PDB file of C-alpha atoms in Angstrom:
ATOM      1  CA  MET H1072     187.167  -8.490-117.141  1.00 36.00           C
ATOM      2  CA  GLY H1073     183.852 -10.179-116.321  1.00 44.00           C
ATOM      3  CA  ARG H1074     180.410  -8.641-116.382  1.00 49.00           C
ATOM      4  CA  ARG H1075     178.692  -8.020-113.092  1.00 48.00           C
ATOM      5  CA  CYS H1076     176.131 -10.701-112.444  1.00 51.00           C
ATOM      6  CA  PRO H1077     172.614  -9.234-112.168  1.00 55.00           C
ATOM      7  CA  PHE H1078     171.634 -12.013-109.736  1.00 56.00           C
ATOM      8  CA  SER H1079     174.119 -11.206-106.990  1.00 48.00           C
ATOM      9  CA  ALA H1080     172.121  -8.445-105.303  1.00 46.00           C
ATOM     10  CA  ALA H1081     170.970  -9.274-101.799  1.00 45.00           C
ATOM     11  CA  GLY H1082     167.369 -10.374-101.600  1.00 47.00           C
ATOM     12  CA  ARG H1083     167.165 -11.219-105.290  1.00 64.00           C
ATOM     13  CA  LYS H1084     165.423 -14.503-105.978  1.00 82.00           C
ATOM     14  CA  LYS H1085     167.419 -17.356-107.457  1.00 93.00           C
ATOM     15  CA  PRO H1086     168.058 -17.141-111.186  1.00 96.00           C
ATOM     16  CA  LYS H1087     166.504 -19.757-113.450  1.00 97.00           C
ATOM     17  CA  VAL H1088     169.026 -21.611-115.604  1.00 97.00           C
ATOM     18  CA  ALA H1089     167.981 -23.530-118.734  1.00 96.00           C
ATOM     19  CA  PHE H1090     170.277 -26.243-120.099  1.00 96.00           C
ATOM     20  CA  LEU H1091     169.523 -26.820-123.791  1.00 93.00           C
ATOM     21  CA  CYS H1092     170.426 -29.390-126.403  1.00 89.00           C
ATOM     22  CA  VAL H1093     168.690 -30.996-129.367  1.00 88.00           C
ATOM     23  CA  HIS H1094     166.931 -34.038-127.885  1.00 91.00           C
ATOM     24  CA  ASN H1095     166.938 -33.144-124.173  1.00 93.00           C
ATOM     25  CA  SER H1096     167.814 -36.751-123.473  1.00 94.00           C
ATOM     26  CA  CYS H1097     171.384 -36.772-122.194  1.00 96.00           C
ATOM     27  CA  ARG H1098     173.693 -33.793-121.525  1.00 96.00           C
ATOM     28  CA  SER H1099     170.986 -31.255-120.729  1.00 96.00           C
ATOM     29  CA  GLN H1100     169.195 -33.767-118.480  1.00 97.00           C
ATOM     30  CA  ILE H1101     172.452 -34.517-116.633  1.00 98.00           C
ATOM     31  CA  ALA H1102     173.053 -30.778-116.218  1.00 98.00           C
ATOM     32  CA  GLU H1103     169.525 -30.231-114.880  1.00 98.00           C
ATOM     33  CA  ALA H1104     169.946 -33.061-112.357  1.00 98.00           C
ATOM     34  CA  LEU H1105     173.415 -31.974-111.218  1.00 98.00           C
ATOM     35  CA  GLY H1106     172.314 -28.345-111.085  1.00 98.00           C
ATOM     36  CA  LYS H1107     169.491 -29.284-108.718  1.00 98.00           C
ATOM     37  CA  GLU H1108     171.783 -31.475-106.617  1.00 97.00           C
ATOM     38  CA  LEU H1109     174.929 -29.326-106.465  1.00 98.00           C
ATOM     39  CA  ALA H1110     173.680 -25.764-106.904  1.00 98.00           C
ATOM     40  CA  GLY H1111     169.991 -25.768-105.983  1.00 97.00           C
ATOM     41  CA  ASP H1112     170.730 -23.316-103.195  1.00 97.00           C
ATOM     42  CA  ILE H1113     172.000 -20.756-105.750  1.00 97.00           C
ATOM     43  CA  PHE H1114     169.965 -21.310-108.935  1.00 98.00           C
ATOM     44  CA  GLU H1115     166.970 -23.221-110.280  1.00 98.00           C
ATOM     45  CA  SER H1116     167.729 -25.777-113.000  1.00 98.00           C
ATOM     46  CA  PHE H1117     165.641 -26.670-116.039  1.00 97.00           C
ATOM     47  CA  SER H1118     166.373 -28.440-119.310  1.00 96.00           C
ATOM     48  CA  ALA H1119     164.758 -28.643-122.731  1.00 94.00           C
ATOM     49  CA  GLY H1120     165.466 -29.577-126.327  1.00 91.00           C
ATOM     50  CA  THR H1121     164.778 -28.183-129.758  1.00 88.00           C
ATOM     51  CA  GLU H1122     163.571 -31.656-130.877  1.00 89.00           C
ATOM     52  CA  PRO H1123     162.860 -33.560-127.626  1.00 91.00           C
ATOM     53  CA  GLY H1124     163.354 -37.309-127.698  1.00 91.00           C
ATOM     54  CA  ALA H1125     160.918 -39.866-126.307  1.00 93.00           C
ATOM     55  CA  GLN H1126     162.900 -40.655-123.143  1.00 94.00           C
ATOM     56  CA  ILE H1127     165.982 -39.781-121.165  1.00 97.00           C
ATOM     57  CA  ASN H1128     169.001 -41.741-122.385  1.00 97.00           C
ATOM     58  CA  PRO H1129     169.008 -45.051-120.435  1.00 97.00           C
ATOM     59  CA  ASP H1130     172.812 -45.004-120.070  1.00 97.00           C
ATOM     60  CA  ALA H1131     172.658 -41.503-118.589  1.00 97.00           C
ATOM     61  CA  VAL H1132     169.909 -42.630-116.202  1.00 97.00           C
ATOM     62  CA  ARG H1133     171.876 -45.712-115.142  1.00 97.00           C
ATOM     63  CA  LEU H1134     175.179 -43.899-114.627  1.00 98.00           C
ATOM     64  CA  MET H1135     173.639 -40.943-112.790  1.00 98.00           C
ATOM     65  CA  LYS H1136     172.045 -43.427-110.355  1.00 97.00           C
ATOM     66  CA  GLN H1137     175.311 -45.300-109.997  1.00 97.00           C
ATOM     67  CA  VAL H1138     177.645 -42.315-109.569  1.00 97.00           C
ATOM     68  CA  TYR H1139     175.471 -39.662-107.887  1.00 97.00           C
ATOM     69  CA  GLY H1140     172.508 -41.620-106.537  1.00 97.00           C
ATOM     70  CA  ILE H1141     170.185 -39.438-108.655  1.00 97.00           C
ATOM     71  CA  ASP H1142     167.192 -41.048-110.366  1.00 97.00           C
ATOM     72  CA  MET H1143     166.471 -38.631-113.203  1.00 96.00           C
ATOM     73  CA  GLU H1144     163.406 -40.582-114.295  1.00 93.00           C
ATOM     74  CA  ARG H1145     161.653 -39.784-111.004  1.00 94.00           C
ATOM     75  CA  THR H1146     161.708 -36.002-111.422  1.00 91.00           C
ATOM     76  CA  GLN H1147     162.641 -35.249-115.034  1.00 96.00           C
ATOM     77  CA  TYR H1148     161.300 -35.869-118.536  1.00 95.00           C
ATOM     78  CA  ASN H1149     162.035 -34.702-122.074  1.00 95.00           C
ATOM     79  CA  LYS H1150     160.748 -31.155-122.623  1.00 95.00           C
ATOM     80  CA  SER H1151     160.513 -28.719-125.503  1.00 93.00           C
ATOM     81  CA  LEU H1152     161.597 -25.091-125.267  1.00 93.00           C
ATOM     82  CA  THR H1153     157.951 -24.024-125.011  1.00 93.00           C
ATOM     83  CA  GLN H1154     157.649 -25.903-121.698  1.00 94.00           C
ATOM     84  CA  LEU H1155     160.322 -23.777-119.996  1.00 95.00           C
ATOM     85  CA  PRO H1156     159.468 -20.950-117.618  1.00 95.00           C
ATOM     86  CA  ALA H1157     161.028 -17.547-118.320  1.00 95.00           C
ATOM     87  CA  VAL H1158     164.747 -18.041-117.666  1.00 96.00           C
ATOM     88  CA  ASP H1159     167.633 -15.787-116.716  1.00 96.00           C
ATOM     89  CA  ILE H1160     170.572 -17.871-117.958  1.00 95.00           C
ATOM     90  CA  VAL H1161     170.759 -20.145-121.006  1.00 94.00           C
ATOM     91  CA  VAL H1162     173.460 -22.791-121.297  1.00 94.00           C
ATOM     92  CA  THR H1163     173.712 -24.688-124.566  1.00 92.00           C
ATOM     93  CA  MET H1164     175.472 -28.024-124.372  1.00 93.00           C
ATOM     94  CA  GLY H1165     177.392 -27.796-127.632  1.00 86.00           C
ATOM     95  CA  CYS H1166     174.898 -29.371-129.981  1.00 69.00           C
ATOM     96  CA  ASN H1167     176.555 -28.126-133.185  1.00 63.00           C
ATOM     97  CA  VAL H1168     173.258 -26.649-134.332  1.00 58.00           C
ATOM     98  CA  GLN H1169     171.968 -23.119-134.199  1.00 61.00           C
ATOM     99  CA  CYS H1170     169.929 -22.927-131.027  1.00 63.00           C
ATOM    100  CA  PRO H1171     166.906 -20.664-131.211  1.00 63.00           C
ATOM    101  CA  THR H1172     166.954 -17.363-129.418  1.00 70.00           C
ATOM    102  CA  LEU H1173     165.553 -17.689-125.933  1.00 83.00           C
ATOM    103  CA  PRO H1174     165.271 -14.442-123.976  1.00 86.00           C
ATOM    104  CA  CYS H1175     167.776 -14.351-121.123  1.00 90.00           C
ATOM    105  CA  SER H1176     170.264 -12.105-119.309  1.00 91.00           C
ATOM    106  CA  HIS H1177     173.267 -14.357-119.945  1.00 93.00           C
ATOM    107  CA  ARG H1178     174.053 -17.089-122.479  1.00 91.00           C
ATOM    108  CA  GLU H1179     176.991 -19.469-122.762  1.00 92.00           C
ATOM    109  CA  ASP H1180     177.882 -22.668-124.619  1.00 92.00           C
ATOM    110  CA  TRP H1181     179.646 -25.528-122.852  1.00 94.00           C
ATOM    111  CA  GLY H1182     180.817 -27.293-126.028  1.00 92.00           C
ATOM    112  CA  LEU H1183     180.264 -30.849-124.770  1.00 94.00           C
ATOM    113  CA  ASP H1184     180.220 -33.854-127.092  1.00 92.00           C
ATOM    114  CA  ASP H1185     177.156 -36.083-126.894  1.00 93.00           C
ATOM    115  CA  PRO H1186     178.194 -39.437-125.368  1.00 95.00           C
ATOM    116  CA  SER H1187     175.048 -41.235-126.600  1.00 93.00           C
ATOM    117  CA  GLY H1188     175.856 -44.631-128.082  1.00 94.00           C
ATOM    118  CA  ARG H1189     179.388 -44.586-126.691  1.00 96.00           C
ATOM    119  CA  ALA H1190     181.176 -46.425-123.886  1.00 96.00           C
ATOM    120  CA  ASP H1191     180.480 -45.715-120.224  1.00 97.00           C
ATOM    121  CA  SER H1192     183.877 -44.013-119.978  1.00 97.00           C
ATOM    122  CA  GLU H1193     182.647 -41.349-122.440  1.00 96.00           C
ATOM    123  CA  PHE H1194     179.512 -40.776-120.351  1.00 96.00           C
ATOM    124  CA  LEU H1195     181.525 -40.558-117.149  1.00 98.00           C
ATOM    125  CA  ALA H1196     183.901 -38.004-118.683  1.00 98.00           C
ATOM    126  CA  VAL H1197     180.969 -35.836-119.830  1.00 97.00           C
ATOM    127  CA  MET H1198     179.263 -36.174-116.439  1.00 98.00           C
ATOM    128  CA  GLU H1199     182.465 -35.090-114.685  1.00 98.00           C
ATOM    129  CA  ARG H1200     182.845 -32.107-117.022  1.00 98.00           C
ATOM    130  CA  ILE H1201     179.215 -31.080-116.422  1.00 98.00           C
ATOM    131  CA  GLU H1202     179.764 -31.317-112.665  1.00 98.00           C
ATOM    132  CA  GLU H1203     182.809 -29.017-112.967  1.00 98.00           C
ATOM    133  CA  LYS H1204     180.860 -26.531-115.087  1.00 98.00           C
ATOM    134  CA  ILE H1205     177.852 -26.554-112.723  1.00 98.00           C
ATOM    135  CA  LEU H1206     180.131 -25.793-109.774  1.00 98.00           C
ATOM    136  CA  ASP H1207     181.885 -23.054-111.763  1.00 97.00           C
ATOM    137  CA  LEU H1208     178.559 -21.460-112.733  1.00 98.00           C
ATOM    138  CA  LYS H1209     177.465 -21.629-109.103  1.00 98.00           C
ATOM    139  CA  ARG H1210     180.682 -19.901-108.012  1.00 97.00           C
ATOM    140  CA  ARG H1211     180.339 -17.192-110.663  1.00 96.00           C
ATOM    141  CA  ILE H1212     176.765 -16.442-109.636  1.00 95.00           C
ATOM    142  CA  GLN H1213     177.741 -16.428-105.927  1.00 93.00           C
ATOM    143  CA  THR H1214     180.632 -14.027-106.506  1.00 92.00           C
ATOM    144  CA  GLY H1215     178.560 -11.816-108.780  1.00 89.00           C
ATOM    145  CA  VAL H1216     180.616 -12.200-111.949  1.00 88.00           C
ATOM    146  CA  LEU H1217     179.446 -14.053-115.029  1.00 82.00           C
ATOM    147  CA  GLU H1218     182.424 -14.255-117.364  1.00 69.00           C
TER     148      GLU H1218
END
């Protein structure tokens, strides 16, 4: 049985969702971009890393442009946790490290492997999985049940 979602009440402003990983250069950036594109009407998307890298992964940038027409470099950059606003939902990408505690109402881990340094097919599979998870999170918030 799922918990009632505290964001489903009428008139409540959109929840803020933070997608976190270590370098904030690939999976969390993809999730932020797809969250804005596919679920921006339901929640606000942000991303950050515990040890932010210098740039967004070039393969992620290239493939997001190619597949979704989204240029992440225009609106996104690598951020640390301290640069996040107060958030309602935290989603960790599956970084195999202990993520620091970030105050939130709901937390979940998506358990995604980092495709950095791998073939495009690995990136595309992760991007597809993130899209599915974004749409599922959107549905759960809309229906008022975070499971």
